[in-house]
Short mmCIF file of C-alpha atoms in Angstrom, two decimals:
data_model
loop_
_atom_site.label_atom_id
_atom_site.label_comp_id
_atom_site.label_asym_id
_atom_site.label_seq_id
_atom_site.Cartn_x
_atom_site.Cartn_y
_atom_site.Cartn_z
CA MET A 1 0.00 0.00 0.00
CA ILE A 2 1.38 3.45 -0.98
CA ASP A 3 1.80 6.04 1.76
CA ASP A 4 0.04 9.19 0.57
CA THR A 5 2.50 11.36 2.48
CA ALA A 6 5.30 10.07 0.24
CA LEU A 7 3.69 11.87 -2.65
CA ASP A 8 3.68 15.22 -0.91
CA GLY A 9 6.35 17.86 -1.43
CA PRO A 10 8.19 19.34 -4.39
CA LEU A 11 7.90 16.32 -6.69
CA LEU A 12 4.24 17.13 -7.33
CA ASP A 13 4.54 20.88 -6.99
CA SER A 14 2.68 22.17 -10.03
CA THR A 15 4.86 25.29 -10.14
CA ALA A 16 8.02 23.19 -10.37
CA LEU A 17 6.48 21.06 -13.09
CA ASP A 18 5.46 24.12 -15.02
CA ASP A 19 8.95 25.61 -14.69
CA ALA A 20 10.59 22.37 -15.85
CA ALA A 21 8.35 22.22 -18.87
CA SER A 22 8.63 25.90 -19.71
CA PRO A 23 10.40 27.00 -22.90
CA ASP A 24 12.84 29.11 -20.85
CA ALA A 25 13.95 26.10 -18.80
CA ALA A 26 14.37 23.97 -21.91
CA SER A 27 16.36 26.76 -23.55
CA ALA A 28 18.63 27.09 -20.52
CA ALA A 29 19.22 23.34 -20.44
CA GLY A 30 20.00 23.36 -24.15
CA SER A 31 22.42 26.25 -23.67
CA ARG A 32 24.25 24.40 -20.89
CA SER A 33 24.45 21.28 -23.02
CA TRP A 34 25.83 23.24 -25.97
CA ARG A 35 28.48 24.90 -23.81
CA ALA A 36 29.46 21.58 -22.25
CA THR A 37 29.88 20.02 -25.68
CA LEU A 38 31.94 22.96 -26.91
CA ASN A 39 34.15 22.78 -23.82
CA ALA A 40 34.64 19.05 -24.39
CA TYR A 41 35.85 19.59 -27.95
CA VAL A 42 38.18 22.38 -26.84
CA ALA A 43 39.54 20.11 -24.11
CA LEU A 44 40.34 17.45 -26.73
CA THR A 45 42.84 19.87 -28.31
CA LYS A 46 44.75 20.17 -24.97
CA PRO A 47 45.15 23.98 -25.04
CA ARG A 48 47.83 24.05 -22.32
CA ILE A 49 50.17 21.91 -24.42
CA ILE A 50 49.50 24.08 -27.47
CA GLU A 51 50.55 27.19 -25.54
CA LEU A 52 54.04 25.73 -25.23
CA LEU A 53 54.14 24.85 -28.94
CA ILE A 54 53.26 28.43 -29.85
CA VAL A 55 56.04 29.67 -27.56
CA THR A 56 58.54 27.67 -29.65
CA THR A 57 57.09 28.81 -32.99
CA ILE A 58 56.63 32.59 -32.93
CA PRO A 59 60.06 33.51 -31.47
CA VAL A 60 61.72 31.53 -34.26
CA MET A 61 59.80 33.69 -36.74
CA PHE A 62 61.44 36.78 -35.21
CA LEU A 63 64.83 35.10 -35.50
CA ALA A 64 64.19 34.13 -39.13
CA ALA A 65 62.96 37.62 -40.03
CA HIS A 66 65.88 39.32 -38.20
CA GLY A 67 63.22 41.50 -36.61
CA VAL A 68 59.45 41.69 -36.48
CA PRO A 69 57.74 39.35 -38.96
CA SER A 70 54.46 40.15 -40.72
CA LEU A 71 51.69 40.27 -38.13
CA TRP A 72 49.35 38.56 -40.59
CA LEU A 73 51.88 35.75 -40.99
CA VAL A 74 52.19 35.39 -37.21
CA LEU A 75 48.40 35.15 -36.94
CA ALA A 76 48.19 32.63 -39.80
CA VAL A 77 50.90 30.43 -38.25
CA THR A 78 49.28 30.65 -34.80
CA VAL A 79 45.87 29.60 -36.12
CA GLY A 80 47.35 26.86 -38.29
CA GLY A 81 49.53 25.64 -35.43
CA TYR A 82 46.59 25.46 -33.06
CA LEU A 83 44.52 23.51 -35.60
CA SER A 84 47.37 21.10 -36.37
CA ALA A 85 48.37 20.47 -32.76
CA GLY A 86 44.71 20.27 -31.77
CA SER A 87 44.20 17.57 -34.39
CA ALA A 88 47.14 15.53 -33.08
CA ASN A 89 46.02 15.93 -29.47
CA ALA A 90 42.42 14.93 -30.23
CA LEU A 91 43.57 11.81 -32.06
CA ASN A 92 45.94 11.06 -29.18
CA CYS A 93 42.96 11.25 -26.82
CA TRP A 94 41.22 8.66 -28.99
CA VAL A 95 44.24 6.33 -29.02
CA ASP A 96 44.79 6.68 -25.26
CA ARG A 97 41.15 6.60 -24.18
CA ASP A 98 41.60 3.33 -22.30
CA ILE A 99 44.66 4.34 -20.30
CA ASP A 100 43.35 7.88 -19.74
CA ALA A 101 40.46 6.33 -17.81
CA GLU A 102 42.96 4.56 -15.53
CA MET A 103 45.11 7.58 -14.65
CA ARG A 104 44.18 10.25 -12.11
CA ARG A 105 45.91 12.92 -14.18
CA THR A 106 43.85 12.20 -17.29
CA ARG A 107 40.59 10.61 -16.18
CA ARG A 108 38.76 13.95 -16.41
CA ARG A 109 39.44 14.24 -20.14
CA PRO A 110 36.35 14.24 -22.39
CA LEU A 111 36.47 10.59 -23.50
CA PRO A 112 36.82 9.01 -20.03
CA ARG A 113 33.97 11.27 -18.87
CA HIS A 114 31.88 10.30 -21.92
CA SER A 115 31.46 13.97 -22.88
CA VAL A 116 32.08 12.93 -26.49
CA THR A 117 32.19 9.58 -28.24
CA ALA A 118 35.22 7.87 -29.72
CA ARG A 119 33.80 8.31 -33.22
CA GLN A 120 33.17 12.02 -32.70
CA THR A 121 36.73 12.41 -31.45
CA VAL A 122 38.24 10.71 -34.51
CA VAL A 123 36.13 12.76 -36.92
CA PHE A 124 36.98 15.96 -35.07
CA GLY A 125 40.71 15.18 -35.09
CA LEU A 126 40.78 14.27 -38.78
CA VAL A 127 38.79 17.35 -39.79
CA LEU A 128 41.16 19.59 -37.84
CA GLY A 129 44.11 17.87 -39.54
CA VAL A 130 42.74 18.45 -43.03
CA VAL A 131 41.79 22.06 -42.29
CA SER A 132 45.20 22.82 -40.74
CA THR A 133 47.07 21.31 -43.69
CA LEU A 134 45.08 23.39 -46.19
CA TRP A 135 45.30 26.48 -43.99
CA PHE A 136 49.09 26.30 -43.85
CA GLY A 137 49.30 25.57 -47.56
CA PHE A 138 47.12 28.46 -48.74
CA PHE A 139 47.92 31.10 -46.10
CA VAL A 140 51.56 30.31 -45.19
CA ASN A 141 53.38 27.98 -47.60
CA TRP A 142 53.32 24.32 -48.54
CA LEU A 143 56.67 23.51 -46.91
CA SER A 144 55.30 24.59 -43.54
CA SER A 145 52.12 22.69 -44.34
CA GLY A 146 54.06 19.49 -44.99
CA LEU A 147 56.06 19.89 -41.78
CA ALA A 148 52.89 20.42 -39.72
CA LEU A 149 51.31 17.32 -41.27
CA ALA A 150 54.49 15.30 -40.61
CA ALA A 151 54.47 16.37 -36.95
CA ASN A 152 50.82 15.36 -36.66
CA VAL A 153 51.37 11.90 -38.17
CA PHE A 154 54.55 11.35 -36.15
CA TYR A 155 52.83 12.16 -32.86
CA VAL A 156 49.72 10.07 -33.49
CA VAL A 157 51.20 7.07 -35.28
CA VAL A 158 54.85 6.81 -34.22
CA TYR A 159 54.52 8.00 -30.61
CA SER A 160 50.92 7.30 -29.55
CA MET A 161 50.30 4.06 -31.47
CA ILE A 162 53.76 2.48 -31.65
CA LEU A 163 56.24 3.75 -29.06
CA LYS A 164 54.27 4.82 -26.02
CA ARG A 165 53.19 1.37 -24.81
CA ARG A 166 56.21 -0.57 -26.03
CA THR A 167 59.43 1.08 -24.87
CA ALA A 168 60.81 3.15 -22.00
CA GLN A 169 62.41 5.35 -24.66
CA ASN A 170 58.95 6.37 -25.87
CA ILE A 171 59.18 10.04 -24.94
CA VAL A 172 62.78 10.34 -26.18
CA TRP A 173 61.91 9.56 -29.78
CA GLY A 174 58.22 10.33 -29.72
CA GLY A 175 58.96 13.77 -28.31
CA ALA A 176 60.42 14.73 -31.69
CA ALA A 177 56.88 15.63 -32.78
CA GLY A 178 56.96 18.58 -30.38
CA CYS A 179 60.15 19.89 -32.01
CA PHE A 180 58.60 20.59 -35.42
CA PRO A 181 57.24 24.06 -34.47
CA THR A 182 60.82 25.38 -34.58
CA LEU A 183 61.08 24.29 -38.22
CA ILE A 184 57.58 25.52 -39.06
CA GLY A 185 58.23 28.97 -37.60
CA TRP A 186 61.41 29.35 -39.66
CA THR A 187 60.00 28.05 -42.94
CA ALA A 188 56.89 30.20 -42.55
CA VAL A 189 59.13 33.25 -42.90
CA THR A 190 61.83 31.99 -45.26
CA ASP A 191 60.20 29.08 -47.14
CA HIS A 192 63.37 27.05 -46.67
CA LEU A 193 65.22 25.21 -43.91
CA ALA A 194 68.55 26.24 -42.38
CA TRP A 195 70.83 25.31 -39.47
CA PRO A 196 69.43 27.70 -36.80
CA PRO A 197 65.97 26.05 -36.66
CA VAL A 198 67.64 22.63 -36.70
CA VAL A 199 69.66 23.62 -33.61
CA LEU A 200 66.48 24.79 -31.89
CA PHE A 201 64.79 21.55 -32.98
CA MET A 202 67.54 19.67 -31.14
CA VAL A 203 67.18 21.92 -28.09
CA VAL A 204 63.51 20.95 -27.75
CA PHE A 205 64.33 17.31 -28.55
CA LEU A 206 66.92 17.10 -25.75
CA TRP A 207 64.79 19.15 -23.34
CA THR A 208 61.75 16.86 -23.65
CA PRO A 209 63.03 13.81 -21.67
CA PRO A 210 63.98 15.66 -18.45
CA HIS A 211 60.83 17.76 -18.73
CA PHE A 212 58.47 14.81 -19.16
CA TRP A 213 60.28 12.39 -16.87
CA ALA A 214 59.88 14.92 -14.05
CA LEU A 215 56.13 14.69 -14.58
CA ALA A 216 56.31 10.91 -14.89
CA LEU A 217 58.17 10.71 -11.56
CA ARG A 218 55.27 12.51 -9.91
CA TYR A 219 52.64 10.28 -11.56
CA ARG A 220 54.66 7.05 -11.62
CA ASP A 221 51.87 5.01 -10.03
CA ASP A 222 49.41 6.21 -12.67
CA TYR A 223 51.63 5.09 -15.52
CA ALA A 224 52.33 1.79 -13.77
CA ALA A 225 48.60 1.14 -13.29
CA ALA A 226 47.99 1.91 -16.97
CA LYS A 227 50.92 -0.37 -17.94
CA VAL A 228 52.73 2.43 -19.81
CA PRO A 229 56.51 1.75 -19.55
CA MET A 230 57.67 5.30 -18.91
CA LEU A 231 61.27 5.29 -17.67
CA PRO A 232 60.30 6.08 -14.03
CA VAL A 233 58.09 2.96 -14.07
CA VAL A 234 60.81 0.55 -15.19
CA ALA A 235 63.93 2.14 -13.66
CA THR A 236 65.04 3.38 -10.25
CA GLU A 237 64.64 7.02 -9.35
CA ARG A 238 68.40 7.34 -9.12
CA HIS A 239 68.80 6.11 -12.70
CA VAL A 240 65.98 8.33 -13.98
CA THR A 241 67.40 11.48 -12.38
CA TRP A 242 70.85 10.58 -13.74
CA GLN A 243 69.40 10.39 -17.24
CA MET A 244 67.57 13.66 -16.67
CA MET A 245 70.81 15.34 -15.64
CA LEU A 246 72.61 14.12 -18.76
CA TYR A 247 69.84 15.33 -21.05
CA THR A 248 69.80 18.69 -19.24
CA TRP A 249 73.51 19.15 -19.89
CA ALA A 250 72.98 18.25 -23.54
CA THR A 251 70.09 20.72 -23.77
CA VAL A 252 72.07 23.61 -22.33
CA LEU A 253 75.13 22.94 -24.49
CA CYS A 254 72.97 22.67 -27.60
CA SER A 255 71.22 25.95 -26.75
CA LEU A 256 74.60 27.71 -26.56
CA ALA A 257 75.48 26.39 -30.02
CA LEU A 258 72.84 28.69 -31.52
CA TRP A 259 75.01 31.70 -30.65
CA PRO A 260 77.77 31.04 -33.25
CA ILE A 261 75.51 29.25 -35.75
CA ALA A 262 72.80 31.94 -35.94
CA HIS A 263 75.19 34.80 -35.12
CA THR A 264 72.96 35.91 -32.26
CA GLY A 265 74.00 38.77 -30.01
CA PRO A 266 74.65 39.07 -26.27
CA VAL A 267 70.97 39.03 -25.29
CA TYR A 268 70.56 35.43 -26.39
CA ALA A 269 74.05 34.33 -25.30
CA VAL A 270 73.76 35.72 -21.77
CA GLY A 271 70.13 34.64 -21.42
CA ALA A 272 70.84 31.08 -22.58
CA ALA A 273 73.82 30.82 -20.21
CA LEU A 274 71.97 32.08 -17.14
CA LEU A 275 68.85 30.04 -17.80
CA GLY A 276 71.01 27.00 -18.45
CA VAL A 277 72.84 27.36 -15.14
CA VAL A 278 69.57 27.37 -13.20
CA PHE A 279 68.28 24.41 -15.24
CA LEU A 280 71.44 22.46 -14.43
CA VAL A 281 71.19 23.35 -10.74
CA GLU A 282 67.65 21.94 -10.68
CA ALA A 283 68.73 18.73 -12.45
CA HIS A 284 71.68 18.21 -10.09
CA ARG A 285 69.49 18.95 -7.05
CA LEU A 286 67.02 16.26 -8.12
CA HIS A 287 69.74 13.68 -8.75
CA ALA A 288 71.52 14.49 -5.48
CA ALA A 289 68.28 13.93 -3.58
CA ALA A 290 67.72 10.60 -5.34
CA ARG A 291 71.28 9.49 -4.51
CA LYS A 292 70.57 10.20 -0.84
CA GLY A 293 67.62 7.83 -0.96
CA VAL A 294 64.85 10.42 -1.18
CA THR A 295 61.87 8.92 -3.04
CA GLY A 296 58.37 9.73 -4.25
CA THR A 297 56.93 13.20 -3.86
CA ALA A 298 59.71 14.10 -1.41
CA LEU A 299 61.97 14.39 -4.46
CA ARG A 300 59.84 17.35 -5.55
CA PRO A 301 60.05 16.45 -9.26
CA MET A 302 57.32 18.95 -10.15
CA ARG A 303 59.72 21.74 -9.24
CA MET A 304 61.93 20.53 -12.09
CA PHE A 305 58.90 20.14 -14.34
CA HIS A 306 57.67 23.70 -13.79
CA TYR A 307 61.10 25.22 -14.17
CA SER A 308 61.69 23.31 -17.40
CA ASN A 309 58.59 25.01 -18.82
CA SER A 310 59.90 28.41 -17.78
CA TYR A 311 63.36 27.60 -19.12
CA LEU A 312 62.16 26.77 -22.61
CA ALA A 313 59.75 29.70 -22.81
CA LEU A 314 62.32 32.25 -21.64
CA LEU A 315 65.05 30.78 -23.87
CA PHE A 316 62.87 31.28 -26.94
CA VAL A 317 61.87 34.76 -25.75
CA CYS A 318 65.59 35.60 -25.70
CA ALA A 319 65.88 34.26 -29.25
CA ALA A 320 63.02 36.57 -30.31
CA ILE A 321 64.34 39.67 -28.52
CA ASP A 322 67.94 39.27 -29.67
CA PRO A 323 67.43 40.30 -33.34
CA LEU A 324 65.42 43.32 -32.20
CA VAL A 325 68.37 44.77 -30.27
CA HIS A 326 71.36 43.18 -32.01
#
């Protein structure tokens, strides 16, 4: 027998029912749904990662132009770069949807939360890839277009599909995809390749392992649970920090090589040296702590991670400022 008192209250409040069925309420719900969907698609492009890619693209355009490049060209490269990187990141989300659901750091991405479907993600990523390739070709040049497409394919196929789940050297070689913006920025201005962007390509290439392994040290358990063989999962912290220190030395030395090769002035030379010293201090601090037996979060690997971001951004800012004052 049903208790009549259980039917009392707001569930049968005619005003609430009228409000729920009103056109205004339906419109508000539709608006929220539309915004949520838009936010999900934007999240698939991983905007925070793209910020760093732009930081390594635009300064190289200043270096290539020996001054201020065309503002229209900067805008065209920025839009094309966002579309291209967004395509690669969306397709990476599709490839990694199973392990993203297992990791605390990534489980709030759109696919694990079912904000979008796998099919929608693939279509979105492919459309962005086609649009970015054509955008670069028609509004920048076809050499830059080809480089952007190569970076996209390398990141999705070589890194995400082949290397990431098979080798502890995944980020070493797969990280090359993130180096292409240096080449794209240069060719956008000059329509040809040269040694300066190749040096900067190598700077980003060598910088990527210590940068990413610092993050992987912090989230080691996540990668282990997802069965992704990042170096911190399969090696001791002492070995990982030793490798990070070696790559940091290589990064700093390579950054200094740009001075004679690109004939940069004192702004870049002094900036690269000072930034490099601090980067090396951070790498040695981390390794010294690991040698003393410090483990886990007590190592403070995120300090290295955050400084590595600042290092790369400020290094490229120095490369952009140098031709303006030299």
